[in-house]
Coordinates of C-alpha atoms and ligand atoms in Angstrom, one line a residue:
M4 CA -32.3 15.1 5.0
V5 CA -30.4 11.6 4.7
L6 CA -27.4 13.2 5.5
R7 CA -29.0 14.4 8.7
K8 CA -30.6 11.3 9.8
F9 CA -26.7 10.4 9.9
E10 CA -25.2 13.5 11.3
E11 CA -27.6 13.0 14.2
I12 CA -26.8 8.9 14.9
S13 CA -23.5 10.6 14.5
L14 CA -23.5 12.8 16.9
A15 CA -25.4 11.0 19.6
A16 CA -22.4 8.6 19.3
N17 CA -20.1 11.8 20.4
Y18 CA -18.5 12.2 17.1
H19 CA -18.1 15.3 15.4
L20 CA -17.4 17.0 12.3
I21 CA -14.6 17.5 10.8
E22 CA -14.0 19.3 7.2
L23 CA -11.9 18.0 4.9
P24 CA -9.9 19.5 1.9
V25 CA -11.4 18.3 -1.2
F26 CA -7.6 18.1 -3.0
E27 CA -5.0 16.7 -1.3
D28 CA -1.4 15.5 -2.5
T29 CA -1.4 12.8 -4.6
E30 CA 0.8 11.3 -2.5
L31 CA -1.6 10.9 0.2
F32 CA -3.4 8.3 -1.9
T33 CA -1.3 6.6 -3.2
R34 CA 0.5 6.1 0.0
G35 CA -2.6 5.7 2.0
V36 CA -5.0 4.1 -0.4
G37 CA -2.4 2.0 -2.2
E38 CA -0.8 0.9 -5.5
S39 CA -3.1 -2.4 -6.1
T40 CA -6.1 -0.4 -6.0
D41 CA -8.7 0.5 -9.1
V42 CA -9.0 3.8 -7.2
V43 CA -5.1 4.6 -7.2
T44 CA -4.3 2.8 -10.4
K45 CA -7.2 3.9 -13.0
E46 CA -9.1 6.7 -10.9
M47 CA -7.9 9.1 -9.8
Y48 CA -8.1 12.7 -10.7
T49 CA -4.3 14.2 -10.4
F50 CA -3.3 17.4 -11.6
E51 CA -0.1 19.8 -11.9
D52 CA -1.1 22.9 -9.7
R53 CA 0.8 26.4 -10.9
G54 CA 3.8 25.3 -8.4
G55 CA 3.5 21.8 -10.3
R56 CA 2.4 20.1 -6.8
S57 CA 0.7 17.0 -7.8
L58 CA -2.3 17.2 -6.5
T59 CA -5.5 14.6 -6.5
L60 CA -9.2 15.4 -5.9
R61 CA -10.1 13.2 -3.0
P62 CA -11.3 9.6 -4.2
E63 CA -12.5 8.2 -0.3
G64 CA -12.1 9.8 3.2
T65 CA -10.0 8.4 5.3
A66 CA -6.6 9.2 4.5
G67 CA -7.9 12.4 4.5
V68 CA -8.8 12.5 8.1
M69 CA -5.7 10.4 9.5
R70 CA -3.7 13.6 7.5
S71 CA -5.4 15.9 9.6
I72 CA -5.4 14.1 13.1
I73 CA -1.7 13.9 12.8
E74 CA -1.0 17.0 11.8
N75 CA -3.2 18.6 14.2
N76 CA -1.9 16.0 17.0
L77 CA -5.4 14.7 17.6
D78 CA -4.4 11.5 17.9
R79 CA -2.0 12.8 21.6
G80 CA -4.9 13.6 22.3
Q81 CA -8.6 12.1 23.9
L82 CA -8.8 8.5 22.4
P83 CA -10.8 6.9 20.0
V84 CA -11.0 11.0 17.7
K85 CA -14.5 10.3 16.4
V86 CA -15.3 12.3 13.2
F87 CA -17.5 12.3 11.0
Y88 CA -17.7 13.8 7.2
K89 CA -19.6 14.3 4.3
G90 CA -19.2 16.0 1.1
P91 CA -18.3 15.1 -2.8
F92 CA -15.7 12.9 -3.6
F93 CA -14.6 11.7 -7.0
R94 CA -13.2 8.5 -8.4
A95 CA -12.8 8.4 -12.6
E96 CA -15.0 5.3 -13.1
R97 CA -17.5 4.9 -16.2
P98 CA -20.3 6.7 -15.0
Q99 CA -23.7 3.9 -14.9
A100 CA -26.7 3.4 -12.7
G101 CA -25.5 4.2 -9.2
R102 CA -21.5 4.9 -10.0
Y103 CA -20.3 8.6 -11.0
R104 CA -17.3 10.2 -11.3
Q105 CA -18.5 12.6 -8.1
F106 CA -20.4 11.3 -5.9
Y107 CA -21.2 12.4 -2.2
Q108 CA -20.7 10.7 1.1
F109 CA -20.7 10.3 5.1
G110 CA -18.7 8.7 6.4
I111 CA -17.4 8.1 10.5
E112 CA -13.8 7.1 11.8
A113 CA -13.3 6.4 14.8
V114 CA -9.1 6.3 15.8
G115 CA -7.2 5.4 18.4
I116 CA -8.6 2.6 19.9
D117 CA -8.5 -1.0 18.7
D118 CA -11.5 -2.4 20.5
P119 CA -14.6 -5.5 18.9
Y120 CA -17.0 -2.9 20.5
L121 CA -16.0 0.1 19.5
D122 CA -16.9 -1.8 15.9
A123 CA -19.7 -2.6 16.6
E124 CA -21.0 0.9 17.4
V125 CA -19.6 2.4 14.2
I126 CA -21.2 -0.3 11.9
S127 CA -24.2 0.1 14.3
I128 CA -24.8 3.6 13.2
A129 CA -24.6 2.9 9.9
Y130 CA -27.5 0.7 10.3
K131 CA -30.0 2.3 12.9
G132 CA -29.6 5.2 10.0
F133 CA -30.6 3.3 6.9
K134 CA -33.7 1.9 9.2
K135 CA -34.6 5.6 10.4
L136 CA -34.5 6.2 6.9
G137 CA -37.2 3.2 6.2
L138 CA -34.5 0.8 4.4
N139 CA -35.1 -2.9 4.6
N140 CA -34.1 -4.4 1.6
F141 CA -30.3 -4.7 2.5
E142 CA -27.5 -6.9 4.1
L143 CA -24.8 -6.1 6.5
H144 CA -21.8 -8.6 5.3
I145 CA -18.8 -8.3 8.0
T146 CA -15.7 -10.9 7.4
S147 CA -12.7 -10.1 8.9
L148 CA -8.5 -10.2 7.0
G149 CA -7.2 -10.9 10.3
D150 CA -3.9 -9.1 11.8
E151 CA -0.4 -9.3 10.5
E152 CA 0.3 -13.0 11.4
S153 CA -2.8 -14.4 10.4
R154 CA -2.2 -12.0 6.9
A155 CA 0.9 -13.8 6.4
R156 CA 0.1 -16.9 7.6
H157 CA -2.6 -17.0 4.9
R158 CA -0.9 -16.1 1.9
V159 CA 1.7 -17.8 2.0
E160 CA -0.7 -21.3 1.2
F161 CA -2.5 -18.5 -1.0
T162 CA 0.2 -18.0 -3.5
K163 CA 0.7 -21.3 -4.1
F164 CA -2.7 -22.1 -4.8
L165 CA -2.2 -19.2 -7.4
S166 CA 0.7 -20.2 -8.5
Q167 CA -0.6 -23.3 -9.6
I168 CA -3.6 -21.7 -11.7
D169 CA -3.4 -20.3 -15.3
L170 CA -3.6 -16.5 -15.2
D171 CA -2.8 -13.4 -17.8
D172 CA -0.5 -10.8 -17.6
E173 CA -2.4 -8.2 -16.3
T174 CA -4.5 -10.6 -13.0
R175 CA -0.9 -12.0 -13.0
S176 CA 0.8 -8.9 -12.1
R177 CA -2.6 -8.0 -9.9
V178 CA -2.3 -10.7 -8.0
N179 CA 1.0 -10.2 -7.7
K180 CA 0.2 -6.5 -6.0
N181 CA -2.3 -7.7 -3.5
P182 CA -3.5 -11.7 -4.0
L183 CA -6.8 -10.9 -2.0
R184 CA -8.2 -8.7 -5.2
I185 CA -8.4 -12.0 -7.3
F186 CA -11.4 -12.5 -5.6
D187 CA -12.9 -9.1 -7.1
D188 CA -12.8 -10.6 -10.7
K189 CA -16.0 -11.1 -12.0
R190 CA -14.7 -13.0 -14.4
T191 CA -17.0 -16.9 -14.4
D192 CA -13.7 -18.4 -15.3
I193 CA -11.7 -17.0 -12.8
Q194 CA -14.6 -17.3 -9.9
Q195 CA -14.7 -20.6 -10.8
K196 CA -10.8 -21.9 -11.3
I197 CA -10.5 -19.8 -7.0
A198 CA -13.5 -21.8 -5.8
S199 CA -11.3 -24.0 -3.6
A200 CA -8.9 -21.2 -2.8
P201 CA -8.2 -21.3 1.0
L202 CA -9.5 -18.5 3.0
L203 CA -8.1 -15.9 5.2
I204 CA -10.8 -16.1 7.9
D205 CA -10.0 -19.7 7.7
Y206 CA -6.2 -18.6 8.8
L207 CA -7.3 -16.1 11.8
N208 CA -4.5 -16.7 14.8
D209 CA -6.4 -17.0 18.7
V210 CA -6.3 -13.0 19.0
S211 CA -7.5 -12.0 15.3
A212 CA -10.4 -14.9 16.2
S213 CA -11.3 -13.9 19.1
K214 CA -11.5 -10.1 18.5
F215 CA -14.0 -11.4 15.6
A216 CA -16.2 -13.7 17.9
D217 CA -16.5 -10.3 19.9
L218 CA -17.7 -8.1 17.2
K219 CA -20.4 -11.0 16.3
L220 CA -21.6 -11.0 20.2
A221 CA -21.7 -7.8 20.0
L222 CA -23.7 -7.4 16.7
T223 CA -26.3 -9.7 17.9
Q224 CA -26.5 -7.4 21.3
L225 CA -28.2 -4.9 19.8
D226 CA -30.3 -7.0 17.2
I227 CA -27.8 -5.8 13.7
P228 CA -28.8 -8.8 11.3
F229 CA -25.7 -9.8 9.9
T230 CA -24.1 -12.5 6.9
L231 CA -20.1 -13.5 6.7
N232 CA -18.9 -13.1 3.2
P233 CA -15.6 -14.2 4.1
R234 CA -14.9 -14.1 -0.2
M235 CA -15.3 -9.9 0.2
V236 CA -13.0 -7.7 -1.4
R237 CA -12.6 -4.1 0.3
G238 CA -12.0 -2.0 -3.1
L239 CA -8.9 -0.1 -1.1
D240 CA -5.6 -1.9 0.3
Y241 CA -6.0 -0.4 3.8
Y242 CA -8.1 -2.7 5.5
T243 CA -6.9 -5.0 8.0
G244 CA -9.4 -7.0 10.7
T245 CA -13.0 -6.2 10.8
A246 CA -14.0 -5.6 7.6
F247 CA -18.1 -4.4 5.8
E248 CA -20.2 -3.8 3.4
F249 CA -23.9 -3.2 3.2
V250 CA -25.5 -4.3 -0.2
H251 CA -28.5 -3.0 -1.4
G252 CA -31.3 -5.8 -2.8
G253 CA -33.1 -3.3 -5.1
L254 CA -29.6 -1.9 -7.0
G255 CA -28.2 -3.7 -9.6
A256 CA -24.5 -4.1 -10.6
Q257 CA -23.7 -1.2 -7.4
S258 CA -25.6 -2.5 -4.4
G259 CA -22.9 -1.6 -1.9
I260 CA -24.6 1.6 -0.2
G261 CA -22.1 1.5 2.3
G262 CA -18.2 0.5 3.5
G263 CA -16.0 -0.2 5.6
G264 CA -13.7 -1.5 7.9
R265 CA -11.1 -1.5 10.7
Y266 CA -7.2 0.5 8.9
D267 CA -4.0 -0.5 11.2
G268 CA -1.3 0.5 9.7
L269 CA -2.7 3.3 7.4
M270 CA -2.3 6.3 10.2
K271 CA 1.9 4.9 10.4
T272 CA 2.4 4.5 6.8
L273 CA 1.2 8.1 6.4
G274 CA 3.8 9.0 8.7
G275 CA 2.0 9.3 12.3
Q276 CA 1.8 7.2 15.3
D277 CA 1.4 3.6 14.5
L278 CA -2.5 3.7 15.8
S279 CA -5.6 1.4 14.8
G280 CA -8.9 2.9 13.2
I281 CA -12.1 1.9 12.1
G282 CA -14.9 4.1 9.7
F283 CA -17.2 3.4 7.5
G284 CA -18.6 5.4 3.8
L285 CA -22.0 6.1 2.6
G286 CA -22.7 6.3 -0.5
I287 CA -25.5 9.0 -0.4
D288 CA -26.7 9.3 -4.4
R289 CA -26.8 5.1 -3.9
I290 CA -29.2 5.4 -0.4
I291 CA -32.0 7.9 -2.1
L292 CA -32.0 5.1 -5.3
A293 CA -32.5 2.5 -2.7
L294 CA -34.8 4.8 -0.8
E295 CA -36.9 5.2 -4.3
S296 CA -36.8 1.6 -5.2
E297 CA -38.2 0.7 -1.4
G298 CA -41.3 3.2 -2.4
L299 CA -39.6 6.3 0.3
S300 CA -39.1 9.6 -0.8
A301 CA -35.6 11.3 0.5
S302 CA -37.1 14.6 0.9
A303 CA -41.1 14.4 1.3
Q304 CA -40.9 11.1 3.7
L305 CA -38.4 13.0 5.3
A306 CA -38.9 16.6 5.3
G307 CA -42.5 16.2 7.4
E308 CA -39.7 14.6 10.6
Y309 CA -38.0 17.9 10.7
L310 CA -41.2 20.5 9.8
D311 CA -43.4 21.4 13.0
L312 CA -45.6 24.3 11.7
F313 CA -46.5 25.6 7.9
I314 CA -48.0 29.2 8.2
I315 CA -50.5 29.7 5.5
P316 CA -50.8 33.8 4.9
I317 CA -53.8 34.5 3.1
N318 CA -52.6 38.4 2.2
S319 CA -49.5 40.5 2.8
A320 CA -51.0 41.7 6.5
A321 CA -51.3 38.3 7.4
K322 CA -47.7 37.3 6.1
S323 CA -46.6 40.5 7.9
L324 CA -47.9 38.5 11.0
G325 CA -46.7 35.5 10.0
L326 CA -43.7 36.3 10.1
S327 CA -43.1 37.3 13.4
L328 CA -44.7 34.4 14.2
L329 CA -42.3 32.4 12.5
E330 CA -39.3 33.6 14.7
E331 CA -40.9 33.1 17.6
A332 CA -41.5 29.5 16.8
R333 CA -37.9 28.9 15.6
N334 CA -36.3 31.2 18.3
S335 CA -38.2 28.2 20.5
G336 CA -36.4 24.9 18.7
F337 CA -39.6 24.5 16.3
V338 CA -39.0 24.2 12.3
A339 CA -40.7 26.5 11.3
D340 CA -41.5 27.6 7.5
M341 CA -44.3 29.7 5.7
G342 CA -46.4 29.9 2.5
F343 CA -44.1 32.0 0.5
G344 CA -45.1 33.8 -2.4
D345 CA -49.3 34.5 -3.8
R346 CA -50.3 30.8 -3.8
S347 CA -53.9 29.7 -3.4
L348 CA -55.4 28.5 0.1
K349 CA -55.8 25.0 -1.8
G350 CA -52.1 25.2 -3.1
A351 CA -50.6 26.3 -0.2
M352 CA -52.4 23.4 1.6
K353 CA -50.5 21.1 -0.9
A354 CA -47.5 22.7 -0.1
A355 CA -48.0 21.9 3.3
D356 CA -48.6 18.5 3.0
K357 CA -46.0 17.3 0.5
L358 CA -43.3 19.1 3.0
S359 CA -45.5 16.5 5.4
A360 CA -45.6 19.3 8.3
R361 CA -47.7 18.7 11.5
Y362 CA -49.3 21.5 12.0
V363 CA -50.9 24.3 10.2
L364 CA -52.1 27.4 10.7
V365 CA -53.9 30.0 8.4
I366 CA -54.2 33.6 9.1
G367 CA -56.5 35.2 7.3
E368 CA -58.1 37.8 7.8
S369 CA -60.2 37.0 10.3
E370 CA -57.5 35.7 12.5
L371 CA -56.0 39.4 11.8
Q372 CA -59.0 41.2 13.5
S373 CA -59.0 38.5 16.4
G374 CA -56.2 38.1 17.3
T375 CA -57.0 34.0 17.4
G376 CA -56.4 30.9 14.9
K377 CA -56.6 27.1 14.8
I378 CA -53.5 24.9 14.3
K379 CA -54.4 21.7 12.1
R380 CA -52.8 18.5 13.2
M381 CA -52.4 17.1 9.4
S382 CA -52.2 13.7 10.7
D383 CA -56.2 13.8 11.1
G384 CA -57.3 17.0 10.5
F385 CA -57.8 17.6 14.5
E386 CA -58.0 21.8 14.7
E387 CA -57.5 23.4 18.0
S388 CA -58.3 26.9 18.6
I389 CA -55.2 29.1 20.3
T390 CA -54.4 32.8 21.0
L391 CA -52.1 33.6 18.1
S392 CA -49.3 35.3 21.2
S393 CA -49.1 31.8 22.8
L394 CA -48.7 30.0 19.5
V395 CA -45.3 29.1 21.1
N396 CA -46.4 27.5 23.7
A397 CA -49.5 25.5 21.7
L398 CA -46.8 24.2 20.0
K399 CA -45.1 23.0 22.7
N400 CA -48.3 21.3 24.4
A401 CA -49.4 19.9 21.3
L402 CA -46.0 18.3 20.2
Ligands
HAM519 P1 -15.9 2.6 -1.1 O1 -16.6 1.6 -0.1 O2 -14.6 2.6 -1.6 O3 -15.0 3.1 1.1 O4 -16.7 3.7 -0.9 C1 -18.3 3.9 0.4 C2 -19.1 3.7 -0.5 O5 -19.2 5.4 -1.3 C3 -19.9 3.0 -1.4 O6 -20.4 1.5 -0.1 C4 -20.8 3.1 -2.3 O7 -22.1 3.5 -1.5 C5 -20.3 5.0 -2.5 N1 -19.3 5.0 -3.6 C6 -17.9 4.7 -4.1 N2 -17.8 5.3 -5.6 C7 -18.9 5.0 -5.8 C8 -19.3 6.1 -7.3 N3 -18.2 6.2 -8.1 N4 -20.5 6.3 -7.4 C9 -21.6 6.1 -6.1 N5 -21.1 6.4 -5.0 C10 -19.8 5.5 -4.9 C11 -14.4 4.3 1.2 O8 -14.3 5.4 0.7 C12 -13.5 4.1 2.5 N6 -12.7 5.5 3.2 C13 -15.2 4.0 4.0 C14 -13.8 4.0 5.2 C15 -13.8 4.4 6.2 N7 -13.7 3.5 5.8 C16 -12.6 3.0 6.8 N8 -13.4 4.1 6.8

C-alpha cells in the first residue's frame, strides 16, 4: 500500500514504470556510484558468473536507470525522461533496525532537463506521499552541492583546511578521494575538528546560487517546509547541485526514509550524453517502521482506501452469487473482495472492519430468495436497501 501511494502520485505527475534488472555489470556501479563511497568499497554483493564476468546485485537504482536510458536511446526523445522503479536492493551492511542487506526502494528519476522547478516537483512527490500516508514526524533537509566550478572553488579552501588538521591514515585516504566524506564521520573528535570547516554552500557561484534560491521559492510556494543542512553528505558520489534527505524522528540511528538529488555528470560518465538528472530513492522498510512509530499501520489503515466493497456470503449458494457480484463491481472499477472460506458472520464482519471496507453486503437466505439486500456503510452503520442486480449503480451513487 505504501508503494501504491507513491506510484499513484508519480503517475499523476507523468512518471512511468521502468523495470530494471536486479544485477548489472559491476563496473556500472564502481563508475556510477563512485569509488570513494562505502557502497562501492564495502557493501556490494559482487560475484562472477559462469563466463567469468563480474556482476553485482544492484545497491541502488539510479545508475541502472541511466544505463537503460542510454542503451534504449530514451535520451534522444522527449525530455525529461520521467520514470519510477521499485523493488529489492542489496547492500552488505551490518543489519540492525531499519538497516537490511536486502531492502526495498521506490525511486523516481527525471532525466535530461536541469531546472530547479523540476527539482521541486521531484521533492514534492516524496513529500506528498509521506503526508498522504499520514506521516508527520519527519523533516526535509536540503542543500546545494553546486556545479563543477563552485565545487572546485570550495575544494581549494577545504583541502587547505583539512591539510592543517590531524587525521588518521584511513580517514586521510578517504578524504583524499572525496573531501566532503569527512562530514559523514560520526566521531565527535572529528566533528570538533571540522566545526569551522568552509562549507560548500558558501562557495556557490551565481548560477548555482540562483538555482538553489529558485528551488527554495518553489518549495515555499508548494507549502513544503524544509531545513537547510549544508553539512549533509549523500552516501553516493554522483550528486551535484540540489541534494535532499527526508529524516524521520521515530527511527533512531537509521533515520533517513528517503533521499536524492541532482546528478550532472552521471550519464556522461556512463558513456551517454552530457545530460543532467534528478531523482530520489525512498526506503520502503523504513517508511513502514516510521508509520508504526506514529501509530499508523501500513496495511489496515491504507487498505481501506482501496476496498470499496466487502461481500459476506452465508453459504455456498450465496458465495456463487457473490462471485458474480464481485465480477460486476470489479469490472466497473470498484475494488471489491469477499469473505472466502467458512467464516462466521461475526468473523467476516471483523475482517471487513480490519480491511477498512467502505461498504459491506451480507448475502444470506433472504437475500438469495428476494434478490434484494442492504449495503452497510461501515463508517457510521447506515444501511441502504438495494436490488442486487443493480449493485453497481448503488455503489456508484454511494461512493
Ligand atoms: P540512498 O540515500 O543511498 O539513495 O538510499 C535511499 C533510501 O534507501 C535511504 O534514504 C534509506 O531510506 C533506504 N536505504 C538505504 N540503505 C538501506 C538499508 N541497508 N536498509 C534499509 N533501507 C535502506 C539512493 O539509493 C539513490 N539512488 C537515490 C537517488 C535517486 N538519487 C537520485 N536519484
